[in-house]
Amino acid sequence: MSSYKSDIEIARESTMQPIGEIGEKLGIPYEALMPFGHTKAKVSQGFIESVKDNKQGKLILVTAISPTPAGEGKTTTTVGLGDGLNRIGKKATICIREPSLGPCFGMKGGAAGGGHAQVVPMEDINLHFTGDFHAIGAAHNLLSALIDNHIHWENKSGLDPRRITWRRVVDMNDRALRNINVGLGGPFNGTPRESGFDITVASEIMAIFCLATDLDDLSRRIGNIVVGYTRDMTPVRAREINAEGAMTVLLKDAFMPNLVQTLENNPAFIHGGPFANIAHGCNSVIATTTALKIADYVVTEAGFGADLGAEKFFDIKCRKAGLEPAAVVLVATARALKMHGGVAKTDLNTENVEAITSGCKNLGRHIDNLSKYGVPVTVAINRFVTDSDAELQAIQAFCEARGVQAFNCEHWEKGGAGTEALAHHIAEVADSGASKFELLYNDEMSLWDKAEHIAKTLYGADEIIADNKVRKQFAQFEQDGYGHFPVCMAKTQYSFSTDPSLMGAPSGHAVPIREVRLSAGAEFIVVVCGDIMTMPGLPRVPSADHIHLNEQGQIDGLF
Amino acid sequence: MSSYKSDIEIARESTMQPIGEIGEKLGIPYEALMPFGHTKAKVSQGFIESVKDNKQGKLILVTAISPTPAGEGKTTTTVGLGDGLNRIGKKATICIREPSLGPCFGMKGGAAGGGHAQVVPMEDINLHFTGDFHAIGAAHNLLSALIDNHIHWENKSGLDPRRITWRRVVDMNDRALRNINVGLGGPFNGTPRESGFDITVASEIMAIFCLATDLDDLSRRIGNIVVGYTRDMTPVRAREINAEGAMTVLLKDAFMPNLVQTLENNPAFIHGGPFANIAHGCNSVIATTTALKIADYVVTEAGFGADLGAEKFFDIKCRKAGLEPAAVVLVATARALKMHGGVAKTDLNTENVEAITSGCKNLGRHIDNLSKYGVPVTVAINRFVTDSDAELQAIQAFCEARGVQAFNCEHWEKGGAGTEALAHHIAEVADSGASKFELLYNDEMSLWDKAEHIAKTLYGADEIIADNKVRKQFAQFEQDGYGHFPVCMAKTQYSFSTDPSLMGAPSGHAVPIREVRLSAGAEFIVVVCGDIMTMPGLPRVPSADHIHLNEQGQIDGLF
């Protein structure tokens, strides 16, 4: 593949249009844009208000089979389908998540699509972009400072320094901050206690930011955050230390959705980026709802594979925001299916139809799962240059037997021209009214039953298990009035089970629940089923070692 | 004074011009601006390059008498003089520092001028602005993460975890982070060691950012940062852990100067904001040098009183950047002079000519000090509505006796119309070629002698004193090759002595040096003469308690 250009080479050769022209394509006047340079902008609250009564466009979710190290190309397919829809004459846009800054300095690679299906300016998007994550970090850390200040002076709420659950955040992979002691150095420097930092995308503020319907809702949810407990286990909320007003002020501008463009100069919203394990992994509700008012088709994506990403998109984001998706695109690649069929990463360039057929059980399980939501499913095969015709035919045959249409997509190589057939089909499905969206579970089910229902119905598990402490925590949250919240499953993305090495479609397993956490502001209960890392570390040789400005003033080493 | 409008009321009533029109006034084409919204922009590196051979404008420094709780209005006077120069038909701009975010949530109040002499949009400027401080924080903390990662893996440099001098930063007043233990939780979570956080403006990156002449110089200086020492006290630099390239990438956009406007729609640069104690307290060199190439007069300010701010402006910024100031404006108020004359803050509204005359010894010392630099001095009396004519006449008489012209300025109430006389005079002085700028000391003097010379010549001290450990440190820095650096005095701003309660013009005192610190990237030696706080705390009732968005979506409680 050395004859192919790199993502960054392709991006640098593209010609971007001024952001005002991109906005015009969706009817956004330039005055309603808050530009950040000439190719990025935020969309004003006033404009968002003004389109509230517009007719709603069709929402299309792009999700994927269980991720493998071979890569699936979910964002790339989202971008490619958006370009394809525009290419066939539809008024379409995409809504994706903002990448996190910190990981850019660890492993090489960005998160803005790839090949000829990218959003640009990719360097900006992957670095500070419009400052949203910095604003979220500042709001989060203001609350942290206010909590310690509250304790330092009078601690009127009686917050127990041993029971503060609110940590601090930084948008950096910094393992040394995972567990720290703060407040050392005597009485003028705070109260000594254990704490730590998470990466900014793991902040509950990020989840809240992405679920809030407007600034009032944002402020209300922030006020509801439980920051810790008193000695007698009474929860203390952000509201009780008067934090939500100032925090909302810090988030006011960030809350406006960001508009950029694809390589084919089609409009793209990139806004918010919560973790897909301890949070729901979708771009902001405000971006999605705004896009739906000004485009006829909105293509969006969800984190990880469909068992986690699509489930949370439906059961958390759509439930809370009242969204009704019209179609789902399930992304698969021949390479990833081969891995699900047992092939090692080093052997992926060898044709292996048998492994594909075996690996399709992963695809099949996701198709079955998605069909439970009543939204029509289409498979997009994201073609790699090494895929053989026989391999692709095997996937097609599998899908046909399931009664699902599959499309070979070549957006990585050809951009929107590579997804035309998919785009025609998706537009037709979305317009057909075939989608009869329903949630997987009701608010009224107990928290335990919600988790169990997801595990049995989607993961193929026989049961969920938990020790008494965890079961008591479930009961406590219900007693505290949070029983109606959806659950946010934090499980490995690599398997339907909790063992990341079990690829394909395992079943009959038990899902052990290690811990449950309250996100009272985001309004969900996090059900932790395995190791969850909320502060990554840097590798032995971090990519920061090689990142620099070259003589043309361009960034080298980032991608 | 209740019949007067508040700063925020005045600012909200002003009509801002689009930033493109502001740029045009200085000949900056819109394409050379990187807009942030419609009233803020950065000026591109390409444009900065393109004006490098332009003729140089005149540089005017605004400094002040020793600060008192009565307030002097240095930024307000800088803005007012800039507006005054424009009003009399001069092509003038101002260069001031960016305010820090964190303190906004502690004490009420911003840092963007006041009354009718303000820069706008003031809320934006006081909050995230164009993200510069977030970028500086990210670059600083990337280095921190790389240091702990370096130790975690192989520690090839042999860095001693007990001797790491590089801390972390956050733009928040958070006392609980002053002293912390990091790396707790076992071998996968780093190496336990003592550390802490400073506020972002105290970062050496901030000082470097404000002294670097271009991106190459920025990268070179970052590489030179000493992050700690090995067991045998060999310094380890940022360069040795390959940090400077990625850090420069994070600062690339931030390094472009920010352009905004005054209430009178005159262009204003606001860029960088280092602490005035452990750093030099001036806006960025790149903003100042760029402004000098496109305006005929550039009015800038320095932190604290003239003993600290002007000294560092001359002996650090001008020395390093090759700048030659053409005039100095020394700001005084009747109220502050009364305090220097012994009046309590509660009695300031009572006329007291005697106290003024007595307090003028502070003004006199600053005039004497400034005259040592060969730059013509003019006094600006920043009028308050409570000032009596007799009081103002007393100040005038004092200045006249010293052979220095003093102007009553009413910019707070009248904007540029209130500084016309001052503006005419300053333009004349600047154009006259009367300034024969010279530095206070040579690079070749020993570090100890530099500190002693400043203390004796400017502070009126008899001697500087230090224990053996500090004297050895001076010697060590010289042995390590830093003897040619200027010294950066960190002393209380409230007195010429190191006792903040000694107002007026104390003399004959000793200046005890508690500590010396190396800023190898910023290229100065910090001489600490007293308590220096690099991480503020929040007060008992922080202003965050009351900050919120009002029903019009405006920020209440911030000012």
Short mmCIF file of N, CA, C and O in Angstrom, two decimals, chain A residues 34-37 40 128-131 134 253, chain B residues 19 34-37 39-43 98-99 121 123-136 209 250-251 253-260 270-272:
data_model
loop_
_atom_site.label_atom_id
_atom_site.label_comp_id
_atom_site.label_asym_id
_atom_site.label_seq_id
_atom_site.Cartn_x
_atom_site.Cartn_y
_atom_site.Cartn_z
N MET A 34 -19.85 31.69 14.42
CA MET A 34 -18.77 32.28 15.21
C MET A 34 -17.50 31.62 14.68
O MET A 34 -17.19 30.50 15.05
N PRO A 35 -16.81 32.31 13.74
CA PRO A 35 -15.68 31.65 13.08
C PRO A 35 -14.49 31.43 14.01
O PRO A 35 -14.24 32.22 14.92
N PHE A 36 -13.78 30.34 13.79
CA PHE A 36 -12.48 30.07 14.42
C PHE A 36 -11.52 29.86 13.27
O PHE A 36 -11.43 28.76 12.74
N GLY A 37 -10.82 30.89 12.88
CA GLY A 37 -10.07 30.82 11.63
C GLY A 37 -11.05 30.85 10.47
O GLY A 37 -12.22 31.22 10.64
N LYS A 40 -13.27 26.85 10.31
CA LYS A 40 -13.97 26.25 11.45
C LYS A 40 -14.91 27.32 11.99
O LYS A 40 -14.59 28.50 11.92
N HIS A 128 -6.24 21.60 19.43
CA HIS A 128 -7.13 22.37 20.31
C HIS A 128 -8.53 22.56 19.74
O HIS A 128 -9.46 22.87 20.45
N PHE A 129 -8.67 22.43 18.43
CA PHE A 129 -9.93 22.66 17.71
C PHE A 129 -10.53 24.00 18.14
O PHE A 129 -9.83 25.01 18.06
N THR A 130 -11.76 24.03 18.61
CA THR A 130 -12.33 25.32 19.04
C THR A 130 -12.30 25.49 20.56
O THR A 130 -13.00 26.35 21.09
N GLY A 131 -11.50 24.66 21.21
CA GLY A 131 -11.31 24.85 22.65
C GLY A 131 -12.37 24.21 23.54
O GLY A 131 -12.36 24.42 24.76
N HIS A 134 -10.97 22.09 26.38
CA HIS A 134 -10.33 22.95 27.39
C HIS A 134 -11.40 23.58 28.28
O HIS A 134 -11.22 23.70 29.49
N ASP A 253 -19.82 29.15 25.38
CA ASP A 253 -19.40 29.16 23.98
C ASP A 253 -19.15 27.75 23.46
O ASP A 253 -19.50 27.42 22.33
N ILE B 19 -13.92 42.64 13.39
CA ILE B 19 -12.48 42.63 13.61
C ILE B 19 -11.69 42.89 12.32
O ILE B 19 -10.58 43.42 12.36
N MET B 34 -6.85 35.45 11.67
CA MET B 34 -7.50 34.19 11.99
C MET B 34 -8.58 34.55 12.99
O MET B 34 -8.29 34.75 14.18
N PRO B 35 -9.83 34.74 12.50
CA PRO B 35 -10.87 35.25 13.40
C PRO B 35 -11.28 34.25 14.48
O PRO B 35 -11.25 33.04 14.26
N PHE B 36 -11.63 34.76 15.63
CA PHE B 36 -12.26 33.99 16.71
C PHE B 36 -13.56 34.73 17.01
O PHE B 36 -13.55 35.70 17.77
N GLY B 37 -14.64 34.28 16.42
CA GLY B 37 -15.85 35.07 16.47
C GLY B 37 -15.67 36.29 15.58
O GLY B 37 -14.76 36.34 14.74
N THR B 39 -15.26 39.53 16.66
CA THR B 39 -14.59 40.69 17.27
C THR B 39 -13.25 40.35 17.91
O THR B 39 -12.71 41.14 18.68
N LYS B 40 -12.73 39.18 17.62
CA LYS B 40 -11.40 38.78 18.10
C LYS B 40 -10.69 38.10 16.93
O LYS B 40 -11.35 37.45 16.12
N ALA B 41 -9.39 38.24 16.87
CA ALA B 41 -8.66 37.54 15.81
C ALA B 41 -7.22 37.37 16.21
O ALA B 41 -6.69 38.12 17.03
N LYS B 42 -6.58 36.40 15.59
CA LYS B 42 -5.13 36.28 15.68
C LYS B 42 -4.53 36.78 14.37
O LYS B 42 -5.19 36.74 13.34
N VAL B 43 -3.28 37.26 14.45
CA VAL B 43 -2.60 37.78 13.27
C VAL B 43 -1.62 36.71 12.79
O VAL B 43 -0.81 36.21 13.57
N GLU B 98 -2.84 39.30 28.61
CA GLU B 98 -4.09 38.57 28.73
C GLU B 98 -4.34 38.27 30.21
O GLU B 98 -3.44 37.89 30.92
N PRO B 99 -5.59 38.41 30.61
CA PRO B 99 -5.90 38.07 32.01
C PRO B 99 -5.96 36.55 32.20
O PRO B 99 -6.17 35.80 31.25
N PRO B 121 -14.18 42.37 23.37
CA PRO B 121 -15.25 41.96 24.29
C PRO B 121 -14.69 41.50 25.64
O PRO B 121 -13.98 40.51 25.71
N GLU B 123 -15.88 40.10 28.46
CA GLU B 123 -16.15 38.78 29.04
C GLU B 123 -15.27 37.73 28.38
O GLU B 123 -14.66 36.90 29.05
N ASP B 124 -15.21 37.78 27.06
CA ASP B 124 -14.39 36.80 26.34
C ASP B 124 -12.93 36.92 26.75
O ASP B 124 -12.24 35.92 26.98
N ILE B 125 -12.44 38.17 26.79
CA ILE B 125 -11.03 38.40 27.11
C ILE B 125 -10.70 37.84 28.49
O ILE B 125 -9.64 37.27 28.71
N ASN B 126 -11.64 37.97 29.42
CA ASN B 126 -11.40 37.48 30.78
C ASN B 126 -11.63 35.99 30.95
O ASN B 126 -11.20 35.41 31.95
N LEU B 127 -12.31 35.36 30.01
CA LEU B 127 -12.56 33.92 30.14
C LEU B 127 -11.60 33.15 29.23
O LEU B 127 -10.40 33.28 29.37
N HIS B 128 -12.10 32.40 28.28
CA HIS B 128 -11.16 31.57 27.49
C HIS B 128 -10.40 32.38 26.44
O HIS B 128 -9.38 31.92 25.94
N PHE B 129 -10.91 33.53 26.04
CA PHE B 129 -10.34 34.39 25.00
C PHE B 129 -10.07 33.52 23.76
O PHE B 129 -10.97 32.87 23.27
N THR B 130 -8.84 33.51 23.25
CA THR B 130 -8.57 32.69 22.06
C THR B 130 -7.86 31.38 22.42
O THR B 130 -7.30 30.71 21.55
N GLY B 131 -7.93 31.02 23.69
CA GLY B 131 -7.40 29.72 24.10
C GLY B 131 -5.90 29.67 24.35
O GLY B 131 -5.35 28.59 24.57
N ASP B 132 -5.23 30.83 24.36
CA ASP B 132 -3.77 30.83 24.53
C ASP B 132 -3.33 30.17 25.83
O ASP B 132 -2.39 29.37 25.86
N PHE B 133 -4.02 30.52 26.93
CA PHE B 133 -3.57 29.99 28.22
C PHE B 133 -3.84 28.50 28.31
O PHE B 133 -3.10 27.75 28.97
N HIS B 134 -4.92 28.06 27.65
CA HIS B 134 -5.19 26.62 27.62
C HIS B 134 -4.06 25.91 26.85
O HIS B 134 -3.63 24.82 27.24
N ALA B 135 -3.62 26.53 25.76
CA ALA B 135 -2.54 25.93 24.97
C ALA B 135 -1.24 25.89 25.78
O ALA B 135 -0.50 24.89 25.75
N ILE B 136 -0.98 26.97 26.50
CA ILE B 136 0.23 27.01 27.33
C ILE B 136 0.15 25.96 28.43
O ILE B 136 1.12 25.24 28.70
N PHE B 209 7.06 31.96 26.17
CA PHE B 209 6.10 32.36 25.15
C PHE B 209 6.16 33.88 24.95
O PHE B 209 6.02 34.38 23.83
N LEU B 250 1.84 22.42 19.99
CA LEU B 250 0.68 22.83 20.80
C LEU B 250 0.57 24.35 20.91
O LEU B 250 -0.51 24.88 21.16
N LEU B 251 1.70 25.05 20.74
CA LEU B 251 1.72 26.51 20.93
C LEU B 251 1.67 27.29 19.62
O LEU B 251 1.57 28.52 19.63
N ASP B 253 -0.49 27.97 17.18
CA ASP B 253 -1.55 28.95 16.94
C ASP B 253 -1.59 30.01 18.03
O ASP B 253 -1.77 31.20 17.75
N ALA B 254 -1.42 29.57 19.27
CA ALA B 254 -1.45 30.52 20.39
C ALA B 254 -0.41 31.62 20.20
O ALA B 254 -0.63 32.76 20.61
N PHE B 255 0.69 31.28 19.56
CA PHE B 255 1.81 32.23 19.42
C PHE B 255 1.48 33.42 18.52
O PHE B 255 2.19 34.43 18.54
N MET B 256 0.42 33.31 17.75
CA MET B 256 -0.01 34.46 16.92
C MET B 256 -0.67 35.50 17.83
O MET B 256 -1.57 35.17 18.60
N PRO B 257 -0.27 36.77 17.73
CA PRO B 257 -0.84 37.80 18.62
C PRO B 257 -2.35 37.98 18.42
O PRO B 257 -2.86 37.82 17.31
N ASN B 258 -3.04 38.30 19.50
CA ASN B 258 -4.48 38.51 19.46
C ASN B 258 -4.81 39.98 19.24
O ASN B 258 -4.27 40.84 19.94
N LEU B 259 -5.72 40.23 18.32
CA LEU B 259 -6.18 41.58 18.04
C LEU B 259 -7.62 41.74 18.51
O LEU B 259 -8.48 40.93 18.17
N VAL B 260 -7.86 42.78 19.30
CA VAL B 260 -9.24 43.15 19.68
C VAL B 260 -9.35 44.67 19.51
O VAL B 260 -8.58 45.26 18.77
N ILE B 270 -3.59 41.95 22.66
CA ILE B 270 -3.59 41.37 24.01
C ILE B 270 -3.00 39.99 23.87
O ILE B 270 -3.63 39.09 23.29
N HIS B 271 -1.80 39.81 24.39
CA HIS B 271 -1.12 38.54 24.10
C HIS B 271 -0.10 38.17 25.17
O HIS B 271 0.87 38.87 25.39
N GLY B 272 -0.35 37.02 25.80
CA GLY B 272 0.55 36.52 26.84
C GLY B 272 0.34 37.24 28.14
O GLY B 272 -0.15 38.38 28.16
#
